Amino acid sequence: MQIASMERPRDLFGVVACISEQLTKLGALHDSCTIQIINTQGTDFVSCSGSDHAEGSTRALEVLHTLSWKPFSENVLQYPWVIEVWRSGNTRCVPCTTDSSMPPGLSLVDAAYESGTLAINRNEQDAFDTDTVTLMERLAHLLSEGFPRFVDIIERDRLKEQLRQSQKMEAVGQMIAGISHNFNNMLTVILGNLELASLEATGELREHVDDALDASVQAADLIGELMVSSSCMLRAPGPFPLSVAIQACCSRSSSIFVSMHATPSRQQPDRHPVSKSS
């Protein structure tokens, strides 16, 4: 069956056309052949007809990335027997339709397969005999065996879409991280100069400097939130030897004279390491 060579969801239209052609060759004349795909909850289904490549039907297949989708149509309310046939596994043969949801005088056959039903109809009463029903059941069985191919395709498309979204978010995150880093560097200079200015400012000038400091701190917090959203914040806290950090700071500040009462002759082991975001 052509379903084994499918490459994308819309190729299912070709599968339906192939089934329809085989039915015709075997003497099962019909006006329409349709595959119904039912979601796993049995609350909705989409139809694929070999003679219907309407935009709505094609779009329904293209956005079908899982068989557990939420209902987005009223198909179950309009054609409740589709779900009944699928759940029971019993073929439904109607010699002449009288239901208001269908045109009168149609002959219908619905046969269940693994993920829905295979259906044909003909605008003629008593158009299908028992041989046609048996043939439909056999084709539905073959469809069940080949349908995992369709499931694999929609799963592949779902994973590809997830990867595309992940890559897009990663690119946005990298851009945000770069911008945040540059703003953070500028804010460091601004905050440092404002803190120096606040040491000598008095009166109204001191109030203005304090307002600028508060606004700068808020801006720094906002940048921190941006970095969190871009997943570029520091990693989870872990033990860190504090004396190593102190020694590194002292070595970098060797040009600054610091008067100390005592200078340790050697590095002492940390008895209580502090937690650091590494």
mmCIF file of N, CA and C in Angstrom, residues 96-185:
data_model
loop_
_atom_site.group_PDB
_atom_site.id
_atom_site.type_symbol
_atom_site.label_atom_id
_atom_site.label_comp_id
_atom_site.label_asym_id
_atom_site.label_seq_id
_atom_site.Cartn_x
_atom_site.Cartn_y
_atom_site.Cartn_z
ATOM 1 N N CYS A 96 -29.326 2.719 2.782
ATOM 2 C CA CYS A 96 -30.001 3.945 2.335
ATOM 3 C C CYS A 96 -30.056 4.935 3.500
ATOM 4 N N THR A 97 -29.410 6.064 3.359
ATOM 5 C CA THR A 97 -29.356 7.033 4.455
ATOM 6 C C THR A 97 -30.689 7.754 4.609
ATOM 7 N N THR A 98 -31.056 7.940 5.869
ATOM 8 C CA THR A 98 -32.247 8.727 6.202
ATOM 9 C C THR A 98 -31.916 9.778 7.253
ATOM 10 N N ASP A 99 -30.674 9.736 7.752
ATOM 11 C CA ASP A 99 -30.243 10.682 8.783
ATOM 12 C C ASP A 99 -30.145 12.084 8.194
ATOM 13 N N SER A 100 -30.530 13.084 8.990
ATOM 14 C CA SER A 100 -30.528 14.466 8.502
ATOM 15 C C SER A 100 -29.119 15.007 8.275
ATOM 16 N N SER A 101 -28.116 14.351 8.873
ATOM 17 C CA SER A 101 -26.745 14.834 8.708
ATOM 18 C C SER A 101 -26.143 14.435 7.374
ATOM 19 N N MET A 102 -26.822 13.549 6.641
ATOM 20 C CA MET A 102 -26.327 13.082 5.342
ATOM 21 C C MET A 102 -27.412 13.261 4.280
ATOM 22 N N PRO A 103 -27.009 13.442 3.027
ATOM 23 C CA PRO A 103 -28.012 13.496 1.950
ATOM 24 C C PRO A 103 -28.794 12.184 1.894
ATOM 25 N N PRO A 104 -30.072 12.207 1.635
ATOM 26 C CA PRO A 104 -30.872 10.974 1.606
ATOM 27 C C PRO A 104 -30.532 10.099 0.405
ATOM 28 N N GLY A 105 -30.708 8.797 0.591
ATOM 29 C CA GLY A 105 -30.535 7.858 -0.506
ATOM 30 C C GLY A 105 -29.110 7.410 -0.761
ATOM 31 N N LEU A 106 -28.197 7.658 0.167
ATOM 32 C CA LEU A 106 -26.809 7.222 0.000
ATOM 33 C C LEU A 106 -26.604 5.825 0.569
ATOM 34 N N SER A 107 -25.686 5.091 -0.030
ATOM 35 C CA SER A 107 -25.216 3.831 0.557
ATOM 36 C C SER A 107 -23.864 4.105 1.213
ATOM 37 N N LEU A 108 -23.683 3.605 2.448
ATOM 38 C CA LEU A 108 -22.461 3.879 3.209
ATOM 39 C C LEU A 108 -21.852 2.594 3.741
ATOM 40 N N VAL A 109 -20.526 2.568 3.813
ATOM 41 C CA VAL A 109 -19.803 1.507 4.514
ATOM 42 C C VAL A 109 -18.676 2.168 5.301
ATOM 43 N N ASP A 110 -18.637 1.897 6.601
ATOM 44 C CA ASP A 110 -17.553 2.383 7.465
ATOM 45 C C ASP A 110 -16.892 1.178 8.119
ATOM 46 N N ALA A 111 -15.586 1.004 7.886
ATOM 47 C CA ALA A 111 -14.830 -0.098 8.491
ATOM 48 C C ALA A 111 -13.746 0.487 9.391
ATOM 49 N N ALA A 112 -13.579 -0.109 10.565
ATOM 50 C CA ALA A 112 -12.623 0.418 11.545
ATOM 51 C C ALA A 112 -11.202 -0.046 11.243
ATOM 52 N N TYR A 113 -10.252 0.872 11.444
ATOM 53 C CA TYR A 113 -8.837 0.502 11.465
ATOM 54 C C TYR A 113 -8.244 1.048 12.757
ATOM 55 N N GLU A 114 -6.961 0.915 12.945
ATOM 56 C CA GLU A 114 -6.342 1.220 14.239
ATOM 57 C C GLU A 114 -6.624 2.628 14.744
ATOM 58 N N SER A 115 -6.595 3.618 13.880
ATOM 59 C CA SER A 115 -6.702 5.013 14.325
ATOM 60 C C SER A 115 -7.909 5.741 13.759
ATOM 61 N N GLY A 116 -8.926 4.999 13.316
ATOM 62 C CA GLY A 116 -10.110 5.652 12.784
ATOM 63 C C GLY A 116 -10.953 4.722 11.949
ATOM 64 N N THR A 117 -11.512 5.244 10.869
ATOM 65 C CA THR A 117 -12.354 4.426 9.990
ATOM 66 C C THR A 117 -12.013 4.695 8.526
ATOM 67 N N LEU A 118 -12.279 3.689 7.721
ATOM 68 C CA LEU A 118 -12.182 3.801 6.267
ATOM 69 C C LEU A 118 -13.608 3.742 5.737
ATOM 70 N N ALA A 119 -14.019 4.739 4.964
ATOM 71 C CA ALA A 119 -15.426 4.831 4.555
ATOM 72 C C ALA A 119 -15.563 5.072 3.057
ATOM 73 N N ILE A 120 -16.629 4.516 2.501
ATOM 74 C CA ILE A 120 -17.005 4.799 1.114
ATOM 75 C C ILE A 120 -18.502 5.071 1.068
ATOM 76 N N ASN A 121 -18.930 5.802 0.068
ATOM 77 C CA ASN A 121 -20.368 6.010 -0.137
ATOM 78 C C ASN A 121 -20.661 6.090 -1.630
ATOM 79 N N ARG A 122 -21.918 5.886 -1.929
ATOM 80 C CA ARG A 122 -22.372 5.957 -3.332
ATOM 81 C C ARG A 122 -23.791 6.504 -3.341
ATOM 82 N N ASN A 123 -24.052 7.378 -4.266
ATOM 83 C CA ASN A 123 -25.368 8.004 -4.363
ATOM 84 C C ASN A 123 -26.348 7.060 -5.057
ATOM 85 N N GLU A 124 -26.579 5.950 -4.371
ATOM 86 C CA GLU A 124 -27.460 4.900 -4.908
ATOM 87 C C GLU A 124 -27.834 3.980 -3.753
ATOM 88 N N GLN A 125 -29.062 3.551 -3.704
ATOM 89 C CA GLN A 125 -29.492 2.657 -2.637
ATOM 90 C C GLN A 125 -28.981 1.236 -2.883
ATOM 91 N N ASP A 126 -28.644 0.558 -1.780
ATOM 92 C CA ASP A 126 -28.180 -0.840 -1.829
ATOM 93 C C ASP A 126 -27.036 -1.024 -2.835
ATOM 94 N N ALA A 127 -26.087 -0.113 -2.793
ATOM 95 C CA ALA A 127 -24.990 -0.151 -3.768
ATOM 96 C C ALA A 127 -23.890 -1.138 -3.384
ATOM 97 N N PHE A 128 -23.820 -1.526 -2.104
ATOM 98 C CA PHE A 128 -22.699 -2.355 -1.649
ATOM 99 C C PHE A 128 -23.191 -3.707 -1.142
ATOM 100 N N ASP A 129 -22.595 -4.773 -1.644
ATOM 101 C CA ASP A 129 -22.962 -6.120 -1.194
ATOM 102 C C ASP A 129 -21.973 -6.591 -0.132
ATOM 103 N N THR A 130 -22.161 -7.836 0.312
ATOM 104 C CA THR A 130 -21.306 -8.374 1.376
ATOM 105 C C THR A 130 -19.852 -8.501 0.932
ATOM 106 N N ASP A 131 -19.631 -8.754 -0.345
ATOM 107 C CA ASP A 131 -18.250 -8.836 -0.834
ATOM 108 C C ASP A 131 -17.534 -7.489 -0.687
ATOM 109 N N THR A 132 -18.262 -6.416 -0.946
ATOM 110 C CA THR A 132 -17.670 -5.086 -0.795
ATOM 111 C C THR A 132 -17.349 -4.802 0.665
ATOM 112 N N VAL A 133 -18.245 -5.209 1.554
ATOM 113 C CA VAL A 133 -18.009 -5.015 2.987
ATOM 114 C C VAL A 133 -16.766 -5.784 3.426
ATOM 115 N N THR A 134 -16.647 -7.030 2.969
ATOM 116 C CA THR A 134 -15.468 -7.841 3.307
ATOM 117 C C THR A 134 -14.193 -7.204 2.762
ATOM 118 N N LEU A 135 -14.260 -6.687 1.542
ATOM 119 C CA LEU A 135 -13.106 -6.024 0.935
ATOM 120 C C LEU A 135 -12.707 -4.787 1.739
ATOM 121 N N MET A 136 -13.689 -4.025 2.185
ATOM 122 C CA MET A 136 -13.407 -2.837 2.993
ATOM 123 C C MET A 136 -12.725 -3.212 4.306
ATOM 124 N N GLU A 137 -13.167 -4.292 4.908
ATOM 125 C CA GLU A 137 -12.559 -4.733 6.164
ATOM 126 C C GLU A 137 -11.108 -5.160 5.963
ATOM 127 N N ARG A 138 -10.827 -5.803 4.839
ATOM 128 C CA ARG A 138 -9.449 -6.214 4.546
ATOM 129 C C ARG A 138 -8.554 -4.996 4.303
ATOM 130 N N LEU A 139 -9.077 -4.030 3.565
ATOM 131 C CA LEU A 139 -8.307 -2.814 3.319
ATOM 132 C C LEU A 139 -8.077 -2.031 4.614
ATOM 133 N N ALA A 140 -9.070 -2.038 5.486
ATOM 134 C CA ALA A 140 -8.912 -1.367 6.780
ATOM 135 C C ALA A 140 -7.833 -2.051 7.612
ATOM 136 N N HIS A 141 -7.760 -3.381 7.515
ATOM 137 C CA HIS A 141 -6.719 -4.121 8.229
ATOM 138 C C HIS A 141 -5.334 -3.747 7.697
ATOM 139 N N LEU A 142 -5.209 -3.650 6.380
ATOM 140 C CA LEU A 142 -3.936 -3.232 5.786
ATOM 141 C C LEU A 142 -3.585 -1.804 6.199
ATOM 142 N N LEU A 143 -4.596 -0.966 6.290
ATOM 143 C CA LEU A 143 -4.374 0.418 6.708
ATOM 144 C C LEU A 143 -3.853 0.474 8.145
ATOM 145 N N SER A 144 -4.371 -0.404 8.996
ATOM 146 C CA SER A 144 -3.892 -0.468 10.385
ATOM 147 C C SER A 144 -2.419 -0.837 10.446
ATOM 148 N N GLU A 145 -2.012 -1.753 9.566
ATOM 149 C CA GLU A 145 -0.615 -2.186 9.567
ATOM 150 C C GLU A 145 0.322 -1.094 9.055
ATOM 151 N N GLY A 146 -0.159 -0.283 8.121
ATOM 152 C CA GLY A 146 0.702 0.750 7.552
ATOM 153 C C GLY A 146 0.584 2.107 8.207
ATOM 154 N N PHE A 147 -0.459 2.320 9.026
ATOM 155 C CA PHE A 147 -0.697 3.651 9.578
ATOM 156 C C PHE A 147 0.383 4.128 10.539
ATOM 157 N N PRO A 148 1.095 3.244 11.252
ATOM 158 C CA PRO A 148 2.205 3.740 12.088
ATOM 159 C C PRO A 148 3.191 4.606 11.318
ATOM 160 N N ARG A 149 3.288 4.404 10.001
ATOM 161 C CA ARG A 149 4.140 5.258 9.180
ATOM 162 C C ARG A 149 3.667 6.701 9.257
ATOM 163 N N PHE A 150 2.361 6.902 9.180
ATOM 164 C CA PHE A 150 1.805 8.252 9.277
ATOM 165 C C PHE A 150 2.065 8.839 10.658
ATOM 166 N N VAL A 151 1.900 8.017 11.695
ATOM 167 C CA VAL A 151 2.155 8.475 13.067
ATOM 168 C C VAL A 151 3.611 8.889 13.220
ATOM 169 N N ASP A 152 4.530 8.114 12.637
ATOM 170 C CA ASP A 152 5.957 8.455 12.701
ATOM 171 C C ASP A 152 6.227 9.790 12.012
ATOM 172 N N ILE A 153 5.537 10.032 10.912
ATOM 173 C CA ILE A 153 5.752 11.277 10.167
ATOM 174 C C ILE A 153 5.308 12.485 10.980
ATOM 175 N N ILE A 154 4.120 12.417 11.572
ATOM 176 C CA ILE A 154 3.650 13.571 12.340
ATOM 177 C C ILE A 154 4.479 13.755 13.605
ATOM 178 N N GLU A 155 5.003 12.657 14.175
ATOM 179 C CA GLU A 155 5.889 12.775 15.334
ATOM 180 C C GLU A 155 7.205 13.426 14.919
ATOM 181 N N ARG A 156 7.720 13.038 13.752
ATOM 182 C CA ARG A 156 8.953 13.654 13.241
ATOM 183 C C ARG A 156 8.756 15.150 13.026
ATOM 184 N N ASP A 157 7.622 15.517 12.439
ATOM 185 C CA ASP A 157 7.353 16.930 12.200
ATOM 186 C C ASP A 157 7.229 17.693 13.513
ATOM 187 N N ARG A 158 6.638 17.043 14.518
ATOM 188 C CA ARG A 158 6.506 17.698 15.827
ATOM 189 C C ARG A 158 7.880 17.959 16.440
ATOM 190 N N LEU A 159 8.772 16.968 16.353
ATOM 191 C CA LEU A 159 10.115 17.131 16.907
ATOM 192 C C LEU A 159 10.902 18.193 16.139
ATOM 193 N N LYS A 160 10.719 18.235 14.816
ATOM 194 C CA LYS A 160 11.401 19.250 14.017
ATOM 195 C C LYS A 160 10.931 20.650 14.407
ATOM 196 N N GLU A 161 9.628 20.786 14.656
ATOM 197 C CA GLU A 161 9.094 22.082 15.066
ATOM 198 C C GLU A 161 9.624 22.466 16.440
ATOM 199 N N GLN A 162 9.709 21.498 17.356
ATOM 200 C CA GLN A 162 10.272 21.773 18.674
ATOM 201 C C GLN A 162 11.719 22.223 18.568
ATOM 202 N N LEU A 163 12.494 21.544 17.708
ATOM 203 C CA LEU A 163 13.897 21.914 17.519
ATOM 204 C C LEU A 163 14.007 23.319 16.937
ATOM 205 N N ARG A 164 13.150 23.631 15.973
ATOM 206 C CA ARG A 164 13.180 24.967 15.369
ATOM 207 C C ARG A 164 12.876 26.043 16.403
ATOM 208 N N GLN A 165 11.867 25.799 17.237
ATOM 209 C CA GLN A 165 11.528 26.763 18.283
ATOM 210 C C GLN A 165 12.657 26.889 19.295
ATOM 211 N N SER A 166 13.278 25.752 19.638
ATOM 212 C CA SER A 166 14.387 25.773 20.591
ATOM 213 C C SER A 166 15.561 26.573 20.050
ATOM 214 N N GLN A 167 15.884 26.383 18.779
ATOM 215 C CA GLN A 167 16.988 27.123 18.174
ATOM 216 C C GLN A 167 16.676 28.617 18.107
ATOM 217 N N LYS A 168 15.418 28.939 17.824
ATOM 218 C CA LYS A 168 15.031 30.345 17.768
ATOM 219 C C LYS A 168 15.149 30.988 19.144
ATOM 220 N N MET A 169 14.673 30.283 20.176
ATOM 221 C CA MET A 169 14.767 30.818 21.525
ATOM 222 C C MET A 169 16.218 30.934 21.980
ATOM 223 N N GLU A 170 17.052 29.982 21.557
ATOM 224 C CA GLU A 170 18.471 30.050 21.908
ATOM 225 C C GLU A 170 19.121 31.282 21.284
ATOM 226 N N ALA A 171 18.781 31.569 20.030
ATOM 227 C CA ALA A 171 19.335 32.745 19.360
ATOM 228 C C ALA A 171 18.878 34.030 20.049
ATOM 229 N N VAL A 172 17.592 34.078 20.416
ATOM 230 C CA VAL A 172 17.075 35.251 21.129
ATOM 231 C C VAL A 172 17.765 35.392 22.477
ATOM 232 N N GLY A 173 17.961 34.261 23.170
ATOM 233 C CA GLY A 173 18.630 34.291 24.465
ATOM 234 C C GLY A 173 20.050 34.805 24.362
ATOM 235 N N GLN A 174 20.777 34.376 23.334
ATOM 236 C CA GLN A 174 22.147 34.847 23.144
ATOM 237 C C GLN A 174 22.182 36.343 22.863
ATOM 238 N N MET A 175 21.222 36.820 22.084
ATOM 239 C CA MET A 175 21.167 38.251 21.796
ATOM 240 C C MET A 175 20.879 39.049 23.067
ATOM 241 N N ILE A 176 19.905 38.567 23.861
ATOM 242 C CA ILE A 176 19.565 39.252 25.111
ATOM 243 C C ILE A 176 20.754 39.246 26.057
ATOM 244 N N ALA A 177 21.455 38.109 26.123
ATOM 245 C CA ALA A 177 22.605 38.012 27.020
ATOM 246 C C ALA A 177 23.696 38.999 26.621
ATOM 247 N N GLY A 178 23.947 39.126 25.311
ATOM 248 C CA GLY A 178 24.970 40.061 24.855
ATOM 249 C C GLY A 178 24.618 41.499 25.168
ATOM 250 N N ILE A 179 23.359 41.872 24.896
ATOM 251 C CA ILE A 179 22.921 43.237 25.185
ATOM 252 C C ILE A 179 22.960 43.504 26.685
ATOM 253 N N SER A 180 22.492 42.539 27.472
ATOM 254 C CA SER A 180 22.481 42.699 28.925
ATOM 255 C C SER A 180 23.892 42.869 29.464
ATOM 256 N N HIS A 181 24.830 42.109 28.906
ATOM 257 C CA HIS A 181 26.222 42.205 29.363
ATOM 258 C C HIS A 181 26.774 43.606 29.110
ATOM 259 N N ASN A 182 26.486 44.162 27.927
ATOM 260 C CA ASN A 182 26.978 45.505 27.610
ATOM 261 C C ASN A 182 26.340 46.559 28.507
ATOM 262 N N PHE A 183 25.038 46.442 28.734
ATOM 263 C CA PHE A 183 24.366 47.381 29.628
ATOM 264 C C PHE A 183 24.906 47.260 31.051
ATOM 265 N N ASN A 184 25.187 46.037 31.458
ATOM 266 C CA ASN A 184 25.699 45.815 32.806
ATOM 267 C C ASN A 184 27.054 46.499 32.988
ATOM 268 N N ASN A 185 27.893 46.433 31.958
ATOM 269 C CA ASN A 185 29.193 47.103 32.032
ATOM 270 C C ASN A 185 29.028 48.614 32.169
#
